[in-house]
Short mmCIF file of N, CA and C in Angstrom, two decimals:
data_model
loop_
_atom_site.label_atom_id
_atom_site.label_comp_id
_atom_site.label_asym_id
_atom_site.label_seq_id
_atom_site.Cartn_x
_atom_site.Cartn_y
_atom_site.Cartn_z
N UNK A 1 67.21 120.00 49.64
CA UNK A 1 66.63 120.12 48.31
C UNK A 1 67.26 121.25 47.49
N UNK A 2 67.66 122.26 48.26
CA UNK A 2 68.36 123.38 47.29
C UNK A 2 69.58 122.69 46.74
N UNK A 3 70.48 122.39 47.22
CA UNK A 3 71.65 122.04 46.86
C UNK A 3 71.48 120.96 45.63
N UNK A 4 70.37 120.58 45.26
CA UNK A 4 70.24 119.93 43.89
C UNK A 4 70.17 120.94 42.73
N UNK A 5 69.39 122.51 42.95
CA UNK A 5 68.79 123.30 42.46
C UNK A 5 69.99 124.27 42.32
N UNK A 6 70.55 124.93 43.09
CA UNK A 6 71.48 125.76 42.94
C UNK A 6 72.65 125.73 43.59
N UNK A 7 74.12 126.75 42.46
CA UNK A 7 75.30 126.16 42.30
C UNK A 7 76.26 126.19 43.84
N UNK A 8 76.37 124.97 44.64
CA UNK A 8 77.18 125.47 45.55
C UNK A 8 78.13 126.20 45.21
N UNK A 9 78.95 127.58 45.95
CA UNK A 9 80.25 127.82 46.02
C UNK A 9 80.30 128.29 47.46
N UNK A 10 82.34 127.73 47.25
CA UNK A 10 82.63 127.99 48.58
C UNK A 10 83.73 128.64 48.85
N UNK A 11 83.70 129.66 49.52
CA UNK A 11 84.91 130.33 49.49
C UNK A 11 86.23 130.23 50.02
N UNK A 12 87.04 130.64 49.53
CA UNK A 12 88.68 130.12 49.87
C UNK A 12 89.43 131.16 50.76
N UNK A 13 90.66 130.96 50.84
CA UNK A 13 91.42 131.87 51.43
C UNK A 13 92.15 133.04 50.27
N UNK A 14 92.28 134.16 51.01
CA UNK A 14 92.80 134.77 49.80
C UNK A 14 94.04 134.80 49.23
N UNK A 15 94.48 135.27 48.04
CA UNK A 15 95.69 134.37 47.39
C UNK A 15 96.83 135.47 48.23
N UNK A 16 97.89 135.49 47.90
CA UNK A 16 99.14 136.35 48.71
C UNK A 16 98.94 138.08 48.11
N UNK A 17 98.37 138.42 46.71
CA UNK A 17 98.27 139.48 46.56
C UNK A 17 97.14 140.08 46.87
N UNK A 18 95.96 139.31 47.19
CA UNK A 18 94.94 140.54 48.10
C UNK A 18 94.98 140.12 48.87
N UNK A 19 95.72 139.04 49.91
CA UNK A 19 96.15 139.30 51.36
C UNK A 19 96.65 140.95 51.80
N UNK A 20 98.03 140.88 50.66
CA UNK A 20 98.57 142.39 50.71
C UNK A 20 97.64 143.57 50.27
N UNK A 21 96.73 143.21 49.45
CA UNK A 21 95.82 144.42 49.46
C UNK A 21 94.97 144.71 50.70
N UNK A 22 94.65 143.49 51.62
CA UNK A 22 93.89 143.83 53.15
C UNK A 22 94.35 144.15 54.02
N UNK A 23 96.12 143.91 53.59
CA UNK A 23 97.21 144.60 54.95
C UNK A 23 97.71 145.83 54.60
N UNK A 24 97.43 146.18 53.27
CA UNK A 24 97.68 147.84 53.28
C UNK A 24 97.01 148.82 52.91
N UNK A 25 95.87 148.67 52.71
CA UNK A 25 94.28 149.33 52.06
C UNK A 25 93.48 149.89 53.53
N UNK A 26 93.27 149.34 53.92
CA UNK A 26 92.85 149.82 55.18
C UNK A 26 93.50 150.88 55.90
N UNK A 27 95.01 150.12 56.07
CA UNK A 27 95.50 151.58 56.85
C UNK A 27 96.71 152.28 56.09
N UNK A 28 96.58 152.28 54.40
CA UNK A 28 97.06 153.46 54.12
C UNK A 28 98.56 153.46 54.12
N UNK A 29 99.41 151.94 54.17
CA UNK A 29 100.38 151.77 54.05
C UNK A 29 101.30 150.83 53.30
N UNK A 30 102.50 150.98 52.60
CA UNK A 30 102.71 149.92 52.19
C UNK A 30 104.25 149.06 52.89
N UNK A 31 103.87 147.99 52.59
CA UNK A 31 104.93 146.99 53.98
C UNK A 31 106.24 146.36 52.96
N UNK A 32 107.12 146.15 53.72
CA UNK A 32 107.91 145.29 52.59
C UNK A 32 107.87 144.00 52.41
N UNK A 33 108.43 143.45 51.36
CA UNK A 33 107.67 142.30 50.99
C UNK A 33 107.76 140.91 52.00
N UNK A 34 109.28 141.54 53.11
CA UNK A 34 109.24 140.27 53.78
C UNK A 34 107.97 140.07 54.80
N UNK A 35 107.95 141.41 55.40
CA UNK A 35 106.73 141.67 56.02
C UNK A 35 105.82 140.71 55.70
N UNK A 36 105.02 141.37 54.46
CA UNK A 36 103.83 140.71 54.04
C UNK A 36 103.92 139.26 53.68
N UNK A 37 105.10 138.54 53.04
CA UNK A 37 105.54 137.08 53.14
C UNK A 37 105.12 136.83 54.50
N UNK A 38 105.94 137.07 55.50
CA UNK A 38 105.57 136.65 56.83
C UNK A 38 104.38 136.22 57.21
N UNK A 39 103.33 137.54 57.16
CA UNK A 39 101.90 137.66 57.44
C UNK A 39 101.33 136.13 56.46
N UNK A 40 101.16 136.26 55.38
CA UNK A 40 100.95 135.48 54.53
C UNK A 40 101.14 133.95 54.75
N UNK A 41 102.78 133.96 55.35
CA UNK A 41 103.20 132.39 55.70
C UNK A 41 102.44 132.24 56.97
N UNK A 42 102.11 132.56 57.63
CA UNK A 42 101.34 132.34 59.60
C UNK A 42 99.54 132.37 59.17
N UNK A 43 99.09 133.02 58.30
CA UNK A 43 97.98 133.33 58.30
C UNK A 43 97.80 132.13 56.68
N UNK A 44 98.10 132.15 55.91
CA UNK A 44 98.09 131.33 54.48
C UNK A 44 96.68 132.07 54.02
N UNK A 45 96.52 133.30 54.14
CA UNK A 45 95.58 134.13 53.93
C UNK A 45 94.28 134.03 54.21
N UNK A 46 94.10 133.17 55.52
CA UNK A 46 92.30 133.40 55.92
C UNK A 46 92.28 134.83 56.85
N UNK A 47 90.93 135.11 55.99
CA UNK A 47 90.94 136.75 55.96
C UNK A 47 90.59 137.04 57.99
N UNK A 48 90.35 136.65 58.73
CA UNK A 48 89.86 136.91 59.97
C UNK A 48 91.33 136.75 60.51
N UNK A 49 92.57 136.08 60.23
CA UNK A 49 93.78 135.97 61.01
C UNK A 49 94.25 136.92 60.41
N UNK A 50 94.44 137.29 59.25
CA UNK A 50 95.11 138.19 58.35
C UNK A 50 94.34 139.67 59.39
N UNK A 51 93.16 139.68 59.42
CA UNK A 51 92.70 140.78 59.97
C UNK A 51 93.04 141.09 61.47
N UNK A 52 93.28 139.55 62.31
CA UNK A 52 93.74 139.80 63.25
C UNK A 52 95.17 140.23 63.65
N UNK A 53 95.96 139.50 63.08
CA UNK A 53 97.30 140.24 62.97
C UNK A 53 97.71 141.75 62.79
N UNK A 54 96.76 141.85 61.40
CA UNK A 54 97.28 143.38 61.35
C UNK A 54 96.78 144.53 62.69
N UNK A 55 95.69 143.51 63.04
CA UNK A 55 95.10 144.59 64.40
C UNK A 55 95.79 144.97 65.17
N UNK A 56 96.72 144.10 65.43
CA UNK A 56 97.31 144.04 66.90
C UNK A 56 98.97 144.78 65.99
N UNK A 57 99.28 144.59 64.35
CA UNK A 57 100.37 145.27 64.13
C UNK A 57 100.03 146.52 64.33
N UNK A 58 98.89 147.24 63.61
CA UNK A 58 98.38 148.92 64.23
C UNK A 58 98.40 148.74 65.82
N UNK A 59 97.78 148.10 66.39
CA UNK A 59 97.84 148.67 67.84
C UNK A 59 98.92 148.66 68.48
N UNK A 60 100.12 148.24 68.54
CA UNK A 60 100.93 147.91 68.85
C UNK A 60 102.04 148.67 68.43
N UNK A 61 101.69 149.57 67.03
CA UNK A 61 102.31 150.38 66.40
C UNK A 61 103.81 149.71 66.03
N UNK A 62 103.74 148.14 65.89
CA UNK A 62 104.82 147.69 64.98
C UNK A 62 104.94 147.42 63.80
N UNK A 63 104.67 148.20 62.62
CA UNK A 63 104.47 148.21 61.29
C UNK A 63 105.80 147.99 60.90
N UNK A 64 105.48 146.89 59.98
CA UNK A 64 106.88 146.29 59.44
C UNK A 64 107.67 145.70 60.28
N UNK A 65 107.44 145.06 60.92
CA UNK A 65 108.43 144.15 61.88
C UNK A 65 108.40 142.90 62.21
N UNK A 66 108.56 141.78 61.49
CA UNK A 66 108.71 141.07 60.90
C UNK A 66 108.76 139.94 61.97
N UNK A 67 109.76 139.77 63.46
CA UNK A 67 109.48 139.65 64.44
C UNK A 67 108.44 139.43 64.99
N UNK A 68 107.50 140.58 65.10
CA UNK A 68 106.66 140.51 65.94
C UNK A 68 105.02 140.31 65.34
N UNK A 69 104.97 139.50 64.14
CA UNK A 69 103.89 138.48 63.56
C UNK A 69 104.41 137.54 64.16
N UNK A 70 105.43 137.03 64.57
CA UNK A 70 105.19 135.66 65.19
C UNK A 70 104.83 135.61 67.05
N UNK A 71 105.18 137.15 67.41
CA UNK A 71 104.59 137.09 68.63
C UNK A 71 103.50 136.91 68.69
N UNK A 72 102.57 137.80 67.61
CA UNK A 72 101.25 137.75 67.32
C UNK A 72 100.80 136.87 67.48
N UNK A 73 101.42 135.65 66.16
CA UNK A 73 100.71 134.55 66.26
C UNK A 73 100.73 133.75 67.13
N UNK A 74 102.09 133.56 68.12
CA UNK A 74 101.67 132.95 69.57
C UNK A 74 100.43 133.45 70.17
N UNK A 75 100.22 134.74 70.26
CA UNK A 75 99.12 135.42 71.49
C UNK A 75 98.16 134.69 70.63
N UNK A 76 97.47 134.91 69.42
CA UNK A 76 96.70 134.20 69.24
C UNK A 76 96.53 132.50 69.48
N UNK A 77 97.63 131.94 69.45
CA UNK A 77 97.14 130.54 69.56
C UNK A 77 96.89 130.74 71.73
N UNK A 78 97.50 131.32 72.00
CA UNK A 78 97.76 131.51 73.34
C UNK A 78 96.24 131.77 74.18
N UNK A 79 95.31 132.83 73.53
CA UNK A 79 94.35 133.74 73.83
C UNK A 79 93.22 132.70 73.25
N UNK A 80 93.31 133.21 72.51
CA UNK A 80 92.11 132.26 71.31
C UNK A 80 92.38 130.98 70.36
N UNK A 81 93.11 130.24 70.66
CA UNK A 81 93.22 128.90 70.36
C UNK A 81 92.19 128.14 70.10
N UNK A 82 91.03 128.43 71.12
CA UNK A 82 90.04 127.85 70.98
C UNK A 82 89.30 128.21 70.17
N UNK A 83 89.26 128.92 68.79
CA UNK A 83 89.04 129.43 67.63
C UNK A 83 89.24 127.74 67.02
N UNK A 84 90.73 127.67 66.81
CA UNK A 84 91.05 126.75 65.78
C UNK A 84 90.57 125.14 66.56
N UNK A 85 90.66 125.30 67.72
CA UNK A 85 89.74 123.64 68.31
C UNK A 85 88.15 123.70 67.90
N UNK A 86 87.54 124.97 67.62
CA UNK A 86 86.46 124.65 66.90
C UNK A 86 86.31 124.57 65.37
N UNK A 87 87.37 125.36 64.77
CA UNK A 87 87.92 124.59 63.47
C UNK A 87 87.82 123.20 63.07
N UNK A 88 88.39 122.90 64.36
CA UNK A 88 89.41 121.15 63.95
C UNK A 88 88.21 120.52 64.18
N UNK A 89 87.68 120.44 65.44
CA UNK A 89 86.62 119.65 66.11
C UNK A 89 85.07 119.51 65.27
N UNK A 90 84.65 120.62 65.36
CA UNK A 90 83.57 121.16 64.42
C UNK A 90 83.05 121.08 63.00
N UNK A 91 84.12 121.75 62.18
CA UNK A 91 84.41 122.00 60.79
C UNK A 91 84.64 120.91 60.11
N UNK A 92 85.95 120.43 60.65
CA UNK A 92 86.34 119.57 59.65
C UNK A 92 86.37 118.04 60.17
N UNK A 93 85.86 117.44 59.30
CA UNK A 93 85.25 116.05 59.50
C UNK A 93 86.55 115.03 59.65
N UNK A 94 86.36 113.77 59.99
CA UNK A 94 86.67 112.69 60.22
C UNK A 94 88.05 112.17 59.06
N UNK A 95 87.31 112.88 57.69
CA UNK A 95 87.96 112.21 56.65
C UNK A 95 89.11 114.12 56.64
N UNK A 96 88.53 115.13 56.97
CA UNK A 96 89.33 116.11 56.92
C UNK A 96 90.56 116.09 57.66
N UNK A 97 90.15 115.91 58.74
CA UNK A 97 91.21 115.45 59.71
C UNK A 97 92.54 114.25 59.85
N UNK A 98 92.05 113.38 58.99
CA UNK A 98 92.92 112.69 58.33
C UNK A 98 93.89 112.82 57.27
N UNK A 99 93.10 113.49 56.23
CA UNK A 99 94.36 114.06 55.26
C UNK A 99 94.72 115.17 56.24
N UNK A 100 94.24 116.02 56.98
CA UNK A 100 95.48 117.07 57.33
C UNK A 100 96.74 115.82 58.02
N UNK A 101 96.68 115.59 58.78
CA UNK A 101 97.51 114.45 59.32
C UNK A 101 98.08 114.04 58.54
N UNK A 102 97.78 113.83 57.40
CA UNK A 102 98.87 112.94 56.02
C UNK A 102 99.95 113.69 55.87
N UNK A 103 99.09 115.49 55.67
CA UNK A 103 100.26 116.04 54.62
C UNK A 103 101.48 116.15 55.67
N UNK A 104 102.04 116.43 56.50
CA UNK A 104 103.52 115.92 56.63
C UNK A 104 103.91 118.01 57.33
N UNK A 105 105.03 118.10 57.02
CA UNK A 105 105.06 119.50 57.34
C UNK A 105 104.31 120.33 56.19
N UNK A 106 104.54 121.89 56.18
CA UNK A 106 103.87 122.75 55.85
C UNK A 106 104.07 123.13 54.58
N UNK A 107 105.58 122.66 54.25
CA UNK A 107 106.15 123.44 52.85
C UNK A 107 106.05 122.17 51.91
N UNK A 108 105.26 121.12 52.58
CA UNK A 108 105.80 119.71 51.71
C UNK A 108 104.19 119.78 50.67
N UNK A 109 103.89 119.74 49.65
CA UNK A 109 102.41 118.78 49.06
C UNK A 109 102.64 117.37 49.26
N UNK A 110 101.63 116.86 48.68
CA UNK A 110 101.10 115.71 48.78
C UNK A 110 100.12 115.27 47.83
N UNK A 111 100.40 114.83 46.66
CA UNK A 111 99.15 114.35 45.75
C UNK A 111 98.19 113.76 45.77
N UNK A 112 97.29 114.29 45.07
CA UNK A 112 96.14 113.79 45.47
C UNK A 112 95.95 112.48 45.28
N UNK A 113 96.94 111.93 44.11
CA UNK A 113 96.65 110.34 43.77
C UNK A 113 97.08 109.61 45.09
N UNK A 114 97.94 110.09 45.53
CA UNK A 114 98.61 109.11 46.76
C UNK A 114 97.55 109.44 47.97
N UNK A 115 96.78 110.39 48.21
CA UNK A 115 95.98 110.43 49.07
C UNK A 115 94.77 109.96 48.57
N UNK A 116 93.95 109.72 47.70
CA UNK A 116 93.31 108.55 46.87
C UNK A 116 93.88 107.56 47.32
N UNK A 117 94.71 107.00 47.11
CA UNK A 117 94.90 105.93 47.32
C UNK A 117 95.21 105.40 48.43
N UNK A 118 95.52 106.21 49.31
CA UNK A 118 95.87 106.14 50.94
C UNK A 118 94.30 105.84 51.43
N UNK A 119 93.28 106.68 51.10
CA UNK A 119 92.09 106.92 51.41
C UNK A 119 90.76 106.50 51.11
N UNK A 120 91.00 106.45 49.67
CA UNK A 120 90.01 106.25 49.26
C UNK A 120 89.36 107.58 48.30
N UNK A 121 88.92 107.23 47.24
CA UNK A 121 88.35 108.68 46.04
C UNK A 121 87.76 109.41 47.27
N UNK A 122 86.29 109.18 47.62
CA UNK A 122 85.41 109.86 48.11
C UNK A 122 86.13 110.29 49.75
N UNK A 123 86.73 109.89 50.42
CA UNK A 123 86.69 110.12 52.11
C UNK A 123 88.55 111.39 51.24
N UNK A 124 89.58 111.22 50.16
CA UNK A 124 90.44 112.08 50.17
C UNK A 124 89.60 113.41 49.34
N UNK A 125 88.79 113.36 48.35
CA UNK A 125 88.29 114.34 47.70
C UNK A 125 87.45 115.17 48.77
N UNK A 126 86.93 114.70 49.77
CA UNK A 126 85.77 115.25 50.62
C UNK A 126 86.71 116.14 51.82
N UNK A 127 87.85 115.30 52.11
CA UNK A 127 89.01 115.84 53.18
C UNK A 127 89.62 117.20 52.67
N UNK A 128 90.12 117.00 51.17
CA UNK A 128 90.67 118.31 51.00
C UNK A 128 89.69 119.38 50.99
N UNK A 129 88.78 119.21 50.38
CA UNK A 129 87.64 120.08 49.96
C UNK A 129 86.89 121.11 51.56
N UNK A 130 87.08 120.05 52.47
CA UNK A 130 86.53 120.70 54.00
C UNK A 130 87.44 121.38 54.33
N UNK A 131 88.64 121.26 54.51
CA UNK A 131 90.31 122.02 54.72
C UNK A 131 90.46 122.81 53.55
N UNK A 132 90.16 123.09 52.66
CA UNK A 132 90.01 124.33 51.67
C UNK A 132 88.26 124.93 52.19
N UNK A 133 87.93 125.01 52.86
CA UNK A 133 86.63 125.66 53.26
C UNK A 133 87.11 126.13 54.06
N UNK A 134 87.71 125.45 55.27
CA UNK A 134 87.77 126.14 56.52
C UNK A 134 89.06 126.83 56.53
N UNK A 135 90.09 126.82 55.69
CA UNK A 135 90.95 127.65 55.18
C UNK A 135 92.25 126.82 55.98
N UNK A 136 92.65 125.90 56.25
CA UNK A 136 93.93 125.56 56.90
C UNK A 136 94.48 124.41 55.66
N UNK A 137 93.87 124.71 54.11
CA UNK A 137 94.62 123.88 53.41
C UNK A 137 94.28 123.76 51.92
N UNK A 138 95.15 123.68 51.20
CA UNK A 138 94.97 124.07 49.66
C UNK A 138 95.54 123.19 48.85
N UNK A 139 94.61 122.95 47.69
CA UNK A 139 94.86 122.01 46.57
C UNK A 139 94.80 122.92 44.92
N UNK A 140 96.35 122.91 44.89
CA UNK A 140 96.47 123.03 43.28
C UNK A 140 95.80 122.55 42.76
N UNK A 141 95.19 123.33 41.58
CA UNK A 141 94.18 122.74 40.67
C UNK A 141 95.13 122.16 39.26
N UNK A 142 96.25 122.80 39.41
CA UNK A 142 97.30 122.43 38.02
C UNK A 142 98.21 121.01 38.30
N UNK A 143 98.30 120.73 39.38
CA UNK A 143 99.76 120.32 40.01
C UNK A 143 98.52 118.95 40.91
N UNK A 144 97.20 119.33 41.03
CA UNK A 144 96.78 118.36 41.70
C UNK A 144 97.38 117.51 43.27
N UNK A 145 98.31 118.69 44.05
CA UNK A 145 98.79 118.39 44.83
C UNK A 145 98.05 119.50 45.83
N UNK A 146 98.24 118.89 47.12
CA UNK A 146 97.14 118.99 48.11
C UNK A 146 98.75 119.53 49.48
N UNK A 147 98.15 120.99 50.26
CA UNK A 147 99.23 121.36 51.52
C UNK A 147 98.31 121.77 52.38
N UNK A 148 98.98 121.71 53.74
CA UNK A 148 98.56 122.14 54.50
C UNK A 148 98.79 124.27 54.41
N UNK A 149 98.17 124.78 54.97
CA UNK A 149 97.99 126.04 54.57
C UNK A 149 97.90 126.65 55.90
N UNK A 150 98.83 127.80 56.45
CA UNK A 150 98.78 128.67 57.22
C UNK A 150 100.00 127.96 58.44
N UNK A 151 100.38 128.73 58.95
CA UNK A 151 101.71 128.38 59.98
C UNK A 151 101.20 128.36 61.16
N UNK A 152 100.08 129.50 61.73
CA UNK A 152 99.58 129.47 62.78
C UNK A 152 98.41 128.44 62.90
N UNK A 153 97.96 127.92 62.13
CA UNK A 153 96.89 126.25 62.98
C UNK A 153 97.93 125.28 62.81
N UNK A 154 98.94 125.38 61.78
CA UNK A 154 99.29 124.11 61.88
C UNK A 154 100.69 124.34 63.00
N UNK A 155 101.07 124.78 63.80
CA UNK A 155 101.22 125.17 65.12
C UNK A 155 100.97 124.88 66.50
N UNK A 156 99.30 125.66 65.81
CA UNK A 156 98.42 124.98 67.29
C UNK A 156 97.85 123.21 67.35
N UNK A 157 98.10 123.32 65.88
CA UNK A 157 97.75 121.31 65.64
C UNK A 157 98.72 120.84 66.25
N UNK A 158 99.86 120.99 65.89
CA UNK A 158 101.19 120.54 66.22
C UNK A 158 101.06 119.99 68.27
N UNK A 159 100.86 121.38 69.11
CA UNK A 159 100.45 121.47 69.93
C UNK A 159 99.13 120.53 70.92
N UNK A 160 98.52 120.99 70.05
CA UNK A 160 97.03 121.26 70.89
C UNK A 160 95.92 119.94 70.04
N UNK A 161 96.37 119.73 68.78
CA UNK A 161 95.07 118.78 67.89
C UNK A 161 95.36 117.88 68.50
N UNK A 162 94.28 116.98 68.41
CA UNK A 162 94.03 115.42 68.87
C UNK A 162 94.28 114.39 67.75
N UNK A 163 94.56 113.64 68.09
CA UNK A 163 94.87 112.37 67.13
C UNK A 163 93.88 111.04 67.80
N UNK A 164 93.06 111.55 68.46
CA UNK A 164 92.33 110.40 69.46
C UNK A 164 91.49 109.73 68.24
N UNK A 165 90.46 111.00 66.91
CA UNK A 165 89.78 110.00 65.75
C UNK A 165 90.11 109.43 64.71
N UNK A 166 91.65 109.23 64.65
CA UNK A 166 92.18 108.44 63.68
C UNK A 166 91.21 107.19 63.46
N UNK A 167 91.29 107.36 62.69
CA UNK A 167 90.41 105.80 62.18
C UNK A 167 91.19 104.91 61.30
N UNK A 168 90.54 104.02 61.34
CA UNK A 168 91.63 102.79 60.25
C UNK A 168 91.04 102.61 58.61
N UNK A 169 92.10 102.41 57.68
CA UNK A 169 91.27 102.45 56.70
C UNK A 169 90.78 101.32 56.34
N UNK A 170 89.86 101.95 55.31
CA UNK A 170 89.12 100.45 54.77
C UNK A 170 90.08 99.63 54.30
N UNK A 171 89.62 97.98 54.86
CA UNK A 171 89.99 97.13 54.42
C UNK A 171 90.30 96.76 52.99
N UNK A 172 89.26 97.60 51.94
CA UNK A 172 89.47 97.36 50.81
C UNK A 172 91.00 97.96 50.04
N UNK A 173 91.13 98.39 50.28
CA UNK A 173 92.19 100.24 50.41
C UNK A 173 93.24 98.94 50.11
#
């Protein structure tokens, strides 16, 4: 009954410049830009990987090393993987899981008309919208084109996701 009454919002990942404000505000440093590209490209700015990375860059005392975010992000898929299987499994639904599967590699979009039309209005509008919640995927609001988002799930997808609930589309489609 609320959700008739008041305005859902839902929050996103953060954009590349207060990513860099959470990787150098805290501890008082500033990184170079490939650095923070890096961080940015593995994490696509959900704030708990972004936070995890930099943890392990302070502890590790490799600041600025560009390298060793991608060790990072192995240990994480390595350690806690099972983070992003409750992502995939959990979070994101039937129709989410399908457009991630559409979009193709990481650097590619994918419009929304063609995923409409692959899909269907309601099962592609509902897909992107769960994958922009749970942060492994983003839709231009100008460009109306739809990516997968972050290097490290789409990694462990690569790996580790299931393709067992593919479903078929509607006949009407």
């Amino acid at each position: 009954p609320l959700m008739d009454v008041l305005e859902w919002r839902s929050l996103r990942n953060l954009s590349f410049s207060d990513t860099c404000r959470l990787m150098e505000e805290p501890v008082g440093r500033t990184f170079s830009d490939a650095f923070k590209a890096r961080v940015f490209e593995y994490t696509g700015g959900q704030p708990m990987l972004v936070q995890y990375v930099m943890h392990h860059v302070v502890a590790r005392n490799v600041f600025d090393q560009v390298d060793d975010v991608d060790k990072i992000a192995n240990q994480f898929i390595s350690s806690r993987g099972w983070q992003f299987g409750d992502w995939w499994n959990k979070n994101c639904s039937s129709s989410a899981r399908r457009v991630y599967r559409r979009f193709g590699d990481i650097d590619n979009a994918t419009s929304l008309r063609d995923l409409v039309l692959e899909f269907g209005s309601g099962p592609a509008n509902e897909g992107v919208e769960v994958l922009q919640h749970v942060g492994i995927g983003l839709m231009d609001e100008e460009t109306l084109e739809a990516k997968k988002l972050g290097k490290m799930f789409a990694t462990w997808h690569m790996r580790f996701g299931s393709s067992s609930d593919a479903e078929t589309h509607d006949e009407i489609i």
